[in-house]
Tab-separated table of C-alpha atoms in Angstrom:
chain	number	residue	atom	x	y	z
A	958	UNK	CA	-27.849	-26.950	-13.545
A	959	UNK	CA	-29.080	-23.402	-13.356
A	960	UNK	CA	-27.543	-23.049	-9.930
A	961	UNK	CA	-24.109	-24.115	-11.192
A	962	UNK	CA	-24.363	-21.578	-13.955
A	963	UNK	CA	-25.345	-18.866	-11.528
A	964	UNK	CA	-22.486	-19.718	-9.169
A	965	UNK	CA	-20.021	-19.686	-12.021
A	966	UNK	CA	-21.313	-16.377	-13.306
A	967	UNK	CA	-21.053	-14.768	-9.892
A	968	UNK	CA	-17.453	-15.944	-9.496
A	969	UNK	CA	-16.706	-14.696	-12.963
A	970	UNK	CA	-18.189	-11.310	-12.148
A	971	UNK	CA	-16.049	-11.056	-9.006
A	972	UNK	CA	-12.858	-11.968	-10.877
A	973	UNK	CA	-13.701	-9.548	-13.685
A	974	UNK	CA	-14.162	-6.664	-11.263
A	975	UNK	CA	-10.967	-7.632	-9.441
A	976	UNK	CA	-9.048	-7.878	-12.710
A	977	UNK	CA	-10.317	-4.510	-13.847
A	978	UNK	CA	-9.365	-2.872	-10.539
A	979	UNK	CA	-5.887	-4.430	-10.769
A	980	UNK	CA	-5.341	-3.130	-14.281
A	981	UNK	CA	-6.308	0.365	-13.138
A	982	UNK	CA	-3.779	0.267	-10.301
A	983	UNK	CA	-1.150	-1.162	-12.629
A	984	UNK	CA	-1.599	1.722	-15.040
A	985	UNK	CA	-1.269	4.096	-12.104
A	986	UNK	CA	1.981	2.665	-10.724
A	987	UNK	CA	3.743	1.624	-13.922
A	988	UNK	CA	5.620	4.875	-14.254
A	989	UNK	CA	6.578	5.290	-10.569
A	990	UNK	CA	7.937	1.710	-10.570
A	991	UNK	CA	10.074	2.269	-13.645
A	992	UNK	CA	11.205	5.579	-12.188
A	993	UNK	CA	12.148	4.077	-8.811
A	994	UNK	CA	14.194	1.329	-10.461
A	995	UNK	CA	15.909	3.756	-12.786
A	996	UNK	CA	16.758	6.080	-9.903
A	997	UNK	CA	18.339	3.231	-7.992
A	998	UNK	CA	20.437	2.234	-10.983
A	999	UNK	CA	21.511	5.835	-11.614
A	1000	UNK	CA	22.412	6.256	-7.957
A	1001	UNK	CA	24.502	3.076	-8.076
A	1002	UNK	CA	26.265	4.235	-11.246
A	1003	UNK	CA	27.002	7.599	-9.634
A	1004	UNK	CA	28.500	5.759	-6.649
A	1005	UNK	CA	30.826	3.550	-8.678
A	1006	UNK	CA	31.934	6.493	-10.792
A	1007	UNK	CA	33.706	7.921	-7.763
A	1008	UNK	CA	37.448	7.541	-7.484
A	1009	UNK	CA	38.242	4.897	-4.866
A	1010	UNK	CA	41.002	6.974	-3.316
A	1011	UNK	CA	39.497	10.447	-3.213
A	1012	UNK	CA	35.751	9.714	-3.345
A	1013	UNK	CA	35.549	12.455	-5.964
A	1014	UNK	CA	33.766	11.762	-9.280
A	1015	UNK	CA	36.257	10.364	-11.801
A	1016	UNK	CA	34.708	12.326	-14.624
A	1017	UNK	CA	33.077	15.704	-15.084
A	1018	UNK	CA	30.126	15.592	-12.741
A	1019	UNK	CA	27.815	17.247	-15.238
A	1020	UNK	CA	28.420	14.429	-17.695
A	1021	UNK	CA	27.344	11.727	-15.266
A	1022	UNK	CA	23.891	10.654	-16.464
A	1023	UNK	CA	20.904	11.752	-14.423
A	1024	UNK	CA	18.079	10.342	-16.530
A	1025	UNK	CA	17.495	7.382	-18.824
A	1026	UNK	CA	18.143	9.379	-22.008
A	1027	UNK	CA	21.557	10.605	-20.985
A	1028	UNK	CA	22.372	7.124	-19.662
A	1029	UNK	CA	21.478	5.490	-22.985
A	1030	UNK	CA	24.115	7.580	-24.701
A	1031	UNK	CA	26.820	5.685	-22.814
A	1032	UNK	CA	25.594	2.233	-23.826
A	1033	UNK	CA	28.435	0.115	-25.158
A	1034	UNK	CA	27.893	-2.748	-27.614
A	1035	UNK	CA	30.950	-4.995	-27.696
A	1036	UNK	CA	31.421	-6.918	-30.934
A	1037	UNK	CA	30.477	-10.560	-30.912
A	1038	UNK	CA	28.107	-10.349	-27.950
A	1039	UNK	CA	24.356	-10.487	-28.302
A	1040	UNK	CA	22.091	-9.756	-25.370
A	1041	UNK	CA	19.448	-12.369	-24.681
A	1042	UNK	CA	16.701	-11.741	-22.126
A	1043	UNK	CA	18.687	-8.812	-20.773
A	1044	UNK	CA	21.807	-10.947	-20.224
A	1045	UNK	CA	24.893	-10.272	-22.306
A	1046	UNK	CA	27.383	-12.749	-20.850
A	1047	UNK	CA	27.433	-15.991	-18.906
A	1048	UNK	CA	30.322	-18.339	-18.368
A	1049	UNK	CA	30.549	-22.119	-18.047
A	1050	UNK	CA	32.994	-21.861	-15.150
A	1051	UNK	CA	31.539	-19.033	-13.052
A	1052	UNK	CA	27.956	-18.949	-11.838
A	1053	UNK	CA	26.126	-15.716	-12.559
A	1054	UNK	CA	25.346	-13.297	-15.357
A	1055	UNK	CA	26.365	-9.922	-16.729
A	1056	UNK	CA	23.344	-7.844	-17.671
A	1057	UNK	CA	22.844	-5.844	-20.781
A	1058	UNK	CA	23.373	-2.962	-21.391
A	1059	UNK	CA	26.977	-2.335	-20.421
A	1060	UNK	CA	28.077	1.275	-20.149
A	1061	UNK	CA	31.309	2.894	-21.235
A	1062	UNK	CA	32.440	6.344	-20.195
A	1063	UNK	CA	35.436	8.055	-21.803
A	1064	UNK	CA	37.804	9.874	-19.505
A	1065	UNK	CA	39.609	13.054	-20.522
A	1066	UNK	CA	43.020	11.304	-20.214
A	1067	UNK	CA	42.243	8.607	-22.846
A	1068	UNK	CA	41.121	6.197	-20.159
A	1069	UNK	CA	37.793	4.436	-20.198
A	1070	UNK	CA	35.453	3.402	-17.427
A	1071	UNK	CA	33.308	0.312	-17.922
A	1072	UNK	CA	30.238	0.136	-15.712
A	1073	UNK	CA	28.658	-3.305	-15.534
A	1074	UNK	CA	25.601	-4.684	-13.805
A	1075	UNK	CA	25.633	-8.356	-12.915
A	1076	UNK	CA	24.574	-10.994	-10.434
A	1077	UNK	CA	25.555	-14.258	-8.868
A	1078	UNK	CA	23.958	-16.681	-6.454
A	1079	UNK	CA	23.963	-15.669	-2.785
A	1080	UNK	CA	22.554	-17.406	0.264
A	1081	UNK	CA	18.854	-17.190	-0.515
A	1082	UNK	CA	18.731	-15.699	-3.985
A	1083	UNK	CA	20.591	-13.519	-6.434
A	1084	UNK	CA	23.010	-10.827	-5.269
A	1085	UNK	CA	23.204	-8.073	-7.885
A	1086	UNK	CA	26.011	-5.582	-8.078
A	1087	UNK	CA	27.090	-2.612	-10.170
A	1088	UNK	CA	30.832	-2.254	-10.670
A	1089	UNK	CA	33.254	0.054	-12.427
A	1090	UNK	CA	36.522	-0.987	-14.093
A	1091	UNK	CA	38.912	1.722	-15.217
A	1092	UNK	CA	41.044	0.831	-18.241
A	1093	UNK	CA	43.901	3.254	-18.730
A	1094	UNK	CA	47.353	3.053	-20.387
A	1095	UNK	CA	47.080	-0.705	-20.792
A	1096	UNK	CA	46.264	-1.220	-17.131
A	1097	UNK	CA	42.959	-2.052	-15.490
A	1098	UNK	CA	41.678	-1.492	-11.982
A	1099	UNK	CA	38.453	-2.401	-10.228
A	1100	UNK	CA	37.438	1.019	-8.992
A	1101	UNK	CA	34.242	0.452	-7.070
A	1102	UNK	CA	31.187	-1.682	-6.441
A	1103	UNK	CA	27.637	-1.049	-5.302
A	1104	UNK	CA	25.224	-3.788	-4.242
A	1105	UNK	CA	21.693	-3.270	-5.525
A	1106	UNK	CA	19.978	-6.540	-4.661
A	1107	UNK	CA	20.625	-8.572	-1.525
A	1108	UNK	CA	17.073	-9.078	-0.237
A	1109	UNK	CA	17.508	-12.800	0.456
A	1110	UNK	CA	20.753	-12.574	2.438
A	1111	UNK	CA	20.824	-13.206	6.182
A	1112	UNK	CA	20.272	-10.008	8.187
A	1113	UNK	CA	23.285	-9.295	10.398
A	1114	UNK	CA	25.573	-11.482	8.281
A	1115	UNK	CA	25.335	-11.532	4.505
A	1116	UNK	CA	22.994	-8.550	4.344
A	1117	UNK	CA	25.767	-6.460	5.916
A	1118	UNK	CA	27.052	-6.248	2.346
A	1119	UNK	CA	24.945	-3.081	2.116
A	1120	UNK	CA	27.263	-1.239	4.543
A	1121	UNK	CA	29.927	0.966	3.011
A	1122	UNK	CA	32.708	-0.370	5.223
A	1123	UNK	CA	31.931	-3.888	4.012
A	1124	UNK	CA	31.738	-2.918	0.343
A	1125	UNK	CA	35.099	-1.187	0.681
A	1126	UNK	CA	36.701	-4.566	1.268
A	1127	UNK	CA	36.210	-5.448	-2.398
A	1128	UNK	CA	38.036	-2.610	-4.154
A	1129	UNK	CA	40.389	-1.376	-5.513
A	1130	UNK	CA	41.936	-4.406	-7.192
A	1131	UNK	CA	44.690	-4.147	-9.803
A	1132	UNK	CA	45.273	-6.262	-12.865
A	1133	UNK	CA	47.412	-8.884	-11.111
A	1134	UNK	CA	44.663	-9.493	-8.564
A	1135	UNK	CA	41.902	-9.558	-11.148
A	1136	UNK	CA	43.827	-11.902	-13.392
A	1137	UNK	CA	44.399	-14.517	-10.737
A	1138	UNK	CA	40.711	-14.259	-9.867
A	1139	UNK	CA	39.267	-12.701	-6.737
A	1140	UNK	CA	38.769	-15.041	-3.790
A	1141	UNK	CA	37.941	-14.818	-0.107
A	1142	UNK	CA	40.785	-15.085	2.385
A	1143	UNK	CA	39.645	-18.515	3.542
A	1144	UNK	CA	39.854	-19.969	0.028
A	1145	UNK	CA	43.188	-18.283	-0.566
A	1146	UNK	CA	44.569	-19.973	2.548
A	1147	UNK	CA	45.588	-16.788	4.351
A	1148	UNK	CA	44.475	-15.945	7.844
A	1149	UNK	CA	42.519	-12.761	8.525
A	1150	UNK	CA	44.521	-9.770	9.609
A	1151	UNK	CA	43.765	-6.584	11.482
A	1152	UNK	CA	46.621	-4.865	9.680
A	1153	UNK	CA	44.730	-2.680	7.198
A	1154	UNK	CA	47.787	-2.068	5.078
A	1155	UNK	CA	48.458	-5.779	4.647
A	1156	UNK	CA	44.772	-6.425	3.973
A	1157	UNK	CA	44.675	-3.717	1.309
A	1158	UNK	CA	47.879	-4.933	-0.326
A	1159	UNK	CA	46.643	-8.528	-0.449
A	1160	UNK	CA	43.457	-7.406	-2.143
A	1161	UNK	CA	45.055	-4.923	-4.497
A	1162	UNK	CA	47.804	-7.188	-5.734
A	1163	UNK	CA	46.609	-10.725	-5.162
A	1164	UNK	CA	42.844	-10.356	-5.272
A	1165	UNK	CA	42.366	-11.731	-1.771
A	1166	UNK	CA	39.244	-10.298	-0.157
A	1167	UNK	CA	39.019	-10.416	3.608
A	1168	UNK	CA	35.444	-11.282	4.557
A	1169	UNK	CA	33.665	-8.984	6.952
A	1170	UNK	CA	32.600	-11.607	9.407
A	1171	UNK	CA	35.771	-13.079	10.796
A	1172	UNK	CA	33.986	-14.727	13.680
A	1173	UNK	CA	31.655	-17.082	11.795
A	1174	UNK	CA	33.725	-17.302	8.644
A	1175	UNK	CA	30.557	-16.800	6.598
A	1176	UNK	CA	31.507	-16.449	2.937
A	1177	UNK	CA	28.414	-17.176	0.853
A	1178	UNK	CA	27.408	-13.582	0.167
A	1179	UNK	CA	31.054	-12.528	-0.189
A	1180	UNK	CA	31.534	-15.290	-2.753
A	1181	UNK	CA	28.442	-14.149	-4.640
A	1182	UNK	CA	29.936	-10.672	-5.017
A	1183	UNK	CA	33.323	-12.148	-5.921
A	1184	UNK	CA	31.830	-14.488	-8.536
A	1185	UNK	CA	29.947	-11.619	-10.128
A	1186	UNK	CA	33.151	-9.543	-10.232
A	1187	UNK	CA	35.232	-12.379	-11.685
A	1188	UNK	CA	32.559	-12.924	-14.311
A	1189	UNK	CA	32.591	-9.249	-15.216
A	1190	UNK	CA	36.372	-9.313	-15.556
A	1191	UNK	CA	36.181	-12.392	-17.765
A	1192	UNK	CA	33.598	-10.642	-19.925
A	1193	UNK	CA	35.807	-7.570	-20.318
A	1194	UNK	CA	38.798	-9.754	-21.277
A	1195	UNK	CA	36.779	-11.643	-23.851
A	1196	UNK	CA	35.406	-8.410	-25.239
A	1197	UNK	CA	39.027	-7.497	-25.921
A	1198	UNK	CA	39.200	-4.217	-24.050
A	1199	UNK	CA	42.037	-5.308	-21.778
A	1200	UNK	CA	44.624	-5.939	-24.521
B	1394	UNK	CA	-19.674	3.673	21.518
B	1395	UNK	CA	-21.677	0.534	21.815
B	1396	UNK	CA	-20.477	-2.464	23.781
B	1397	UNK	CA	-20.003	-4.525	20.659
B	1398	UNK	CA	-17.646	-1.972	19.185
B	1399	UNK	CA	-15.677	-1.677	22.388
B	1400	UNK	CA	-15.376	-5.442	22.452
B	1401	UNK	CA	-14.076	-5.564	18.881
B	1402	UNK	CA	-11.376	-3.030	19.726
B	1403	UNK	CA	-10.338	-4.814	22.902
B	1404	UNK	CA	-10.313	-8.206	21.219
B	1405	UNK	CA	-8.248	-7.048	18.259
B	1406	UNK	CA	-5.619	-5.334	20.346
B	1407	UNK	CA	-5.407	-7.638	23.373
B	1408	UNK	CA	-7.727	-10.510	24.121
B	1409	UNK	CA	-7.635	-11.973	20.618
B	1410	UNK	CA	-4.326	-10.445	19.564
B	1411	UNK	CA	-3.544	-12.173	16.243
B	1412	UNK	CA	0.103	-12.941	16.994
B	1413	UNK	CA	0.375	-13.401	20.757
B	1414	UNK	CA	-3.029	-14.920	21.512
B	1415	UNK	CA	-4.320	-16.550	18.327
B	1416	UNK	CA	-0.865	-17.414	16.917
B	1417	UNK	CA	-1.997	-16.414	13.413
B	1418	UNK	CA	0.300	-15.025	10.757
B	1419	UNK	CA	3.385	-16.548	12.359
B	1420	UNK	CA	5.399	-16.622	9.153
B	1421	UNK	CA	5.581	-12.845	8.575
B	1422	UNK	CA	5.745	-12.288	12.339
B	1423	UNK	CA	8.952	-14.300	12.538
B	1424	UNK	CA	10.536	-13.529	9.204
B	1425	UNK	CA	10.024	-9.811	8.692
B	1426	UNK	CA	10.664	-8.561	12.215
B	1427	UNK	CA	14.432	-8.205	11.983
B	1428	UNK	CA	14.034	-4.472	12.593
B	1429	UNK	CA	11.335	-2.122	13.857
B	1430	UNK	CA	10.892	-0.414	10.475
B	1431	UNK	CA	10.399	-3.690	8.587
B	1432	UNK	CA	7.923	-4.839	11.222
B	1433	UNK	CA	5.828	-1.682	10.903
B	1434	UNK	CA	5.970	-1.836	7.105
B	1435	UNK	CA	4.733	-5.415	7.118
B	1436	UNK	CA	2.086	-4.647	9.746
B	1437	UNK	CA	0.703	-1.646	7.885
B	1438	UNK	CA	0.617	-3.514	4.565
B	1439	UNK	CA	-1.277	-6.379	6.217
B	1440	UNK	CA	-3.661	-3.968	7.961
B	1441	UNK	CA	-4.505	-2.253	4.659
B	1442	UNK	CA	-5.283	-5.583	3.023
B	1443	UNK	CA	-7.274	-6.729	6.048
B	1444	UNK	CA	-9.412	-3.570	6.241
B	1445	UNK	CA	-10.135	-3.478	2.513
B	1446	UNK	CA	-10.878	-7.183	2.182
B	1447	UNK	CA	-13.086	-7.120	5.292
B	1448	UNK	CA	-15.087	-4.177	3.948
B	1449	UNK	CA	-15.495	-5.584	0.438
B	1450	UNK	CA	-16.380	-9.061	1.671
B	1451	UNK	CA	-18.997	-7.739	4.081
B	1452	UNK	CA	-20.517	-5.692	1.244
B	1453	UNK	CA	-20.737	-8.606	-1.199
B	1454	UNK	CA	-21.430	-11.323	1.395
B	1455	UNK	CA	-25.047	-11.755	0.263
B	1456	UNK	CA	-24.021	-12.109	-3.386
B	1457	UNK	CA	-21.552	-14.909	-2.775
B	1458	UNK	CA	-23.020	-18.424	-2.932
B	1459	UNK	CA	-22.120	-20.516	0.099
B	1460	UNK	CA	-20.302	-23.159	-1.981
B	1461	UNK	CA	-17.778	-20.842	-3.600
B	1462	UNK	CA	-17.261	-18.422	-0.748
B	1463	UNK	CA	-13.607	-19.378	-0.115
B	1464	UNK	CA	-12.470	-18.901	-3.747
B	1465	UNK	CA	-14.385	-15.625	-3.822
B	1466	UNK	CA	-12.675	-14.419	-0.623
B	1467	UNK	CA	-9.277	-15.432	-1.967
B	1468	UNK	CA	-9.870	-13.529	-5.213
B	1469	UNK	CA	-10.740	-10.408	-3.226
B	1470	UNK	CA	-7.774	-10.810	-0.857
B	1471	UNK	CA	-5.285	-11.643	-3.610
B	1472	UNK	CA	-6.372	-8.603	-5.618
B	1473	UNK	CA	-5.825	-6.272	-2.694
B	1474	UNK	CA	-2.457	-7.844	-1.913
B	1475	UNK	CA	-1.341	-7.412	-5.514
B	1476	UNK	CA	-2.462	-3.785	-5.411
B	1477	UNK	CA	-0.515	-3.144	-2.206
B	1478	UNK	CA	2.491	-4.919	-3.701
B	1479	UNK	CA	2.430	-2.746	-6.805
B	1480	UNK	CA	1.852	0.457	-4.847
B	1481	UNK	CA	4.750	-0.309	-2.495
B	1482	UNK	CA	6.960	-1.195	-5.462
B	1483	UNK	CA	6.264	2.193	-6.964
B	1484	UNK	CA	6.167	4.451	-3.945
B	1485	UNK	CA	8.154	2.851	-1.105
B	1486	UNK	CA	10.854	1.129	-3.134
B	1487	UNK	CA	13.378	0.584	-0.330
B	1488	UNK	CA	10.833	-0.995	2.011
B	1489	UNK	CA	9.418	-3.067	-0.837
B	1490	UNK	CA	12.886	-4.438	-1.514
B	1491	UNK	CA	13.589	-5.409	2.084
B	1492	UNK	CA	10.218	-7.080	2.623
B	1493	UNK	CA	10.624	-8.864	-0.696
B	1494	UNK	CA	8.597	-12.027	-1.080
B	1495	UNK	CA	6.657	-11.495	2.134
B	1496	UNK	CA	4.298	-8.956	0.585
B	1497	UNK	CA	2.827	-11.351	-2.010
B	1498	UNK	CA	2.668	-13.921	0.781
B	1499	UNK	CA	0.140	-11.771	2.666
B	1500	UNK	CA	-2.382	-13.645	0.497
B	1501	UNK	CA	-1.829	-16.793	2.514
B	1502	UNK	CA	-1.750	-15.048	5.898
B	1503	UNK	CA	-4.404	-17.020	7.743
B	1504	UNK	CA	-5.312	-13.933	9.755
B	1505	UNK	CA	-6.910	-12.336	6.701
B	1506	UNK	CA	-8.878	-15.318	5.449
B	1507	UNK	CA	-9.760	-16.106	9.057
B	1508	UNK	CA	-11.312	-12.684	9.651
B	1509	UNK	CA	-13.121	-12.820	6.298
B	1510	UNK	CA	-14.646	-16.190	7.109
B	1511	UNK	CA	-15.395	-15.734	10.784
B	1512	UNK	CA	-16.256	-12.052	10.985
B	1513	UNK	CA	-16.700	-10.059	7.767
B	1514	UNK	CA	-19.044	-12.595	6.184
B	1515	UNK	CA	-21.389	-12.408	9.168
B	1516	UNK	CA	-21.369	-8.753	10.201
B	1517	UNK	CA	-22.239	-5.303	8.880
B	1518	UNK	CA	-19.744	-3.302	6.850
B	1519	UNK	CA	-19.088	-0.834	9.670
B	1520	UNK	CA	-18.260	-3.551	12.157
B	1521	UNK	CA	-16.164	-5.420	9.584
B	1522	UNK	CA	-14.170	-2.250	8.964
B	1523	UNK	CA	-13.606	-1.781	12.685
B	1524	UNK	CA	-12.628	-5.425	13.121
B	1525	UNK	CA	-10.159	-5.270	10.231
B	1526	UNK	CA	-8.650	-2.056	11.524
B	1527	UNK	CA	-8.138	-3.219	15.104
B	1528	UNK	CA	-7.086	-6.775	14.252
B	1529	UNK	CA	-4.594	-5.163	11.879
B	1530	UNK	CA	-3.417	-2.779	14.569
B	1531	UNK	CA	-3.051	-5.643	17.016
B	1532	UNK	CA	-0.983	-7.458	14.399
B	1533	UNK	CA	1.118	-4.370	13.637
B	1534	UNK	CA	1.638	-3.689	17.330
B	1535	UNK	CA	2.778	-7.242	17.984
B	1536	UNK	CA	5.155	-7.134	15.024
B	1537	UNK	CA	6.471	-3.768	16.143
B	1538	UNK	CA	7.230	-4.999	19.668
B	1539	UNK	CA	8.870	-8.128	18.290
B	1540	UNK	CA	10.858	-6.134	15.725
B	1541	UNK	CA	11.986	-3.576	18.317
B	1542	UNK	CA	13.144	-6.223	20.766
B	1543	UNK	CA	15.046	-8.077	18.063
B	1544	UNK	CA	16.619	-4.931	16.624
B	1545	UNK	CA	17.648	-3.554	20.026
B	1546	UNK	CA	19.120	-6.832	21.268
B	1547	UNK	CA	20.429	-8.133	17.984
B	1548	UNK	CA	21.789	-5.048	16.319
B	1549	UNK	CA	22.120	-2.487	19.125
B	1550	UNK	CA	19.972	-0.011	17.222
B	1551	UNK	CA	16.421	1.316	17.152
B	1552	UNK	CA	14.848	2.580	13.909
B	1553	UNK	CA	18.317	2.330	12.407
B	1554	UNK	CA	19.907	4.600	15.025
B	1555	UNK	CA	22.926	2.900	16.534
B	1556	UNK	CA	23.245	3.309	20.290
B	1557	UNK	CA	25.034	0.252	21.553
B	1558	UNK	CA	27.912	-1.960	20.521
B	1559	UNK	CA	26.423	-4.985	22.227
B	1560	UNK	CA	24.996	-7.174	19.477
B	1561	UNK	CA	23.450	-10.552	20.168
B	1562	UNK	CA	23.335	-11.796	16.585
B	1563	UNK	CA	21.118	-14.697	17.545
B	1564	UNK	CA	18.198	-12.301	17.930
B	1565	UNK	CA	18.410	-11.192	14.316
B	1566	UNK	CA	18.539	-14.801	13.118
B	1567	UNK	CA	15.547	-17.180	13.121
B	1568	UNK	CA	16.282	-18.810	16.526
B	1569	UNK	CA	16.118	-15.389	18.146
B	1570	UNK	CA	12.776	-14.785	16.478
B	1571	UNK	CA	11.315	-17.869	18.148
B	1572	UNK	CA	12.883	-16.993	21.494
B	1573	UNK	CA	11.627	-13.411	21.446
B	1574	UNK	CA	8.175	-14.471	20.248
B	1575	UNK	CA	7.825	-17.117	22.931
B	1576	UNK	CA	8.924	-14.818	25.736
B	1577	UNK	CA	6.735	-11.970	24.528
B	1578	UNK	CA	3.708	-14.240	24.166
B	1579	UNK	CA	4.240	-15.505	27.708
B	1580	UNK	CA	4.556	-11.958	28.997
B	1581	UNK	CA	1.458	-10.908	27.073
B	1582	UNK	CA	-0.602	-13.787	28.453
B	1583	UNK	CA	0.597	-13.004	31.969
B	1584	UNK	CA	-0.322	-9.316	31.734
B	1585	UNK	CA	-3.688	-9.852	30.094
B	1586	UNK	CA	-4.471	-12.539	32.705
B	1587	UNK	CA	-3.725	-10.039	35.454
B	1588	UNK	CA	-5.807	-7.377	33.724
B	1589	UNK	CA	-8.880	-9.557	33.341
B	1590	UNK	CA	-8.584	-10.691	36.964
B	1591	UNK	CA	-8.484	-7.144	38.266
B	1592	UNK	CA	-11.338	-6.066	36.015
B	1593	UNK	CA	-13.411	-8.932	37.402
B	1594	UNK	CA	-12.664	-7.781	40.940
B	1595	UNK	CA	-13.829	-4.279	40.067
B	1596	UNK	CA	-17.085	-5.674	38.736
């Protein structure tokens, strides 16, 4: 009996010491972790706030947020939407989620930029993206995307989504393309082309995204990005900003 | 340097190399070696855990009752893994993201529990430290070689620097991991066999 008690007490002592050490480390890294995640988000927002054509910032560079306080000022609360567990919008028809908060930036020419963070299911886990939609003079255009989470995608295939030349295949898309819903070339029934002009026109006007890996026809990660983008567009329509 | 120490170093790096000779820690060795940088990151994280858990376990080995030694070891190992996970999350964010789930999974790397059970719980702290360090370095080295081979053949790059357009995708994917591991293990066995033969001749 006494031996059991002693054994239990020793184990308890070990776990207590371990728990205490862990809490110390946690206190030490809490701020760096929050900082690292914020920096990544800010960097992604800075990237999507660049004009797709010129790669120049679409708004006054000094106004682009560089810390959490200045970012909070751009938070946008659409009417009729309540954020739950950090998610502001899900849809019955499209898999994925739009995260809260959503950001809105006003442009000098009466236009508005909506920056959304969202995710959809990829090959091995969630693929999270940040995107920017510019709403101006009754029109809307998908201006840019940045992928922030793709850890579970296949290296060499899906994980190539992190390369700029692959991301560039997803934007810009105009209203007609967004309205019919983005889809990969295979699902749209068109064959891949090496003609960049044709590829860009298909995407811009019809929402057809040519996948990066023509050889294997792998589309899971591409579809994750596309689902997230379609979901974001649906959210913006339902929020009534697209007239 | 005493003979025992020299033996520990030689065993960790070559004769008992965790990956190529003992076939321990196969899961991270196959899954995280898609590039040289990932391989080193994983190897260093594992080495840190291994050194710290070896040292702590050899210090408290007399306190731990025989019956509950495994749970006690796991508590120690899991705590260090969680610490490494949190530290990497905070300070090496990019690497932490690419290694993903494999960092928490260091807990179940049989290399670490194996060294705790078979070495640290029976030897002095100094020797346990040395064993952890060189087993860890043997592990890191093996992962690094595997990661380099797979990155060079599969992606035509080394440490992210592109130098070739020839890309054998298979080497980045799981089948390539098995192929590369098998060939490297065979090569390693061949070389170390030769080495021990020639050292016997010299004797």
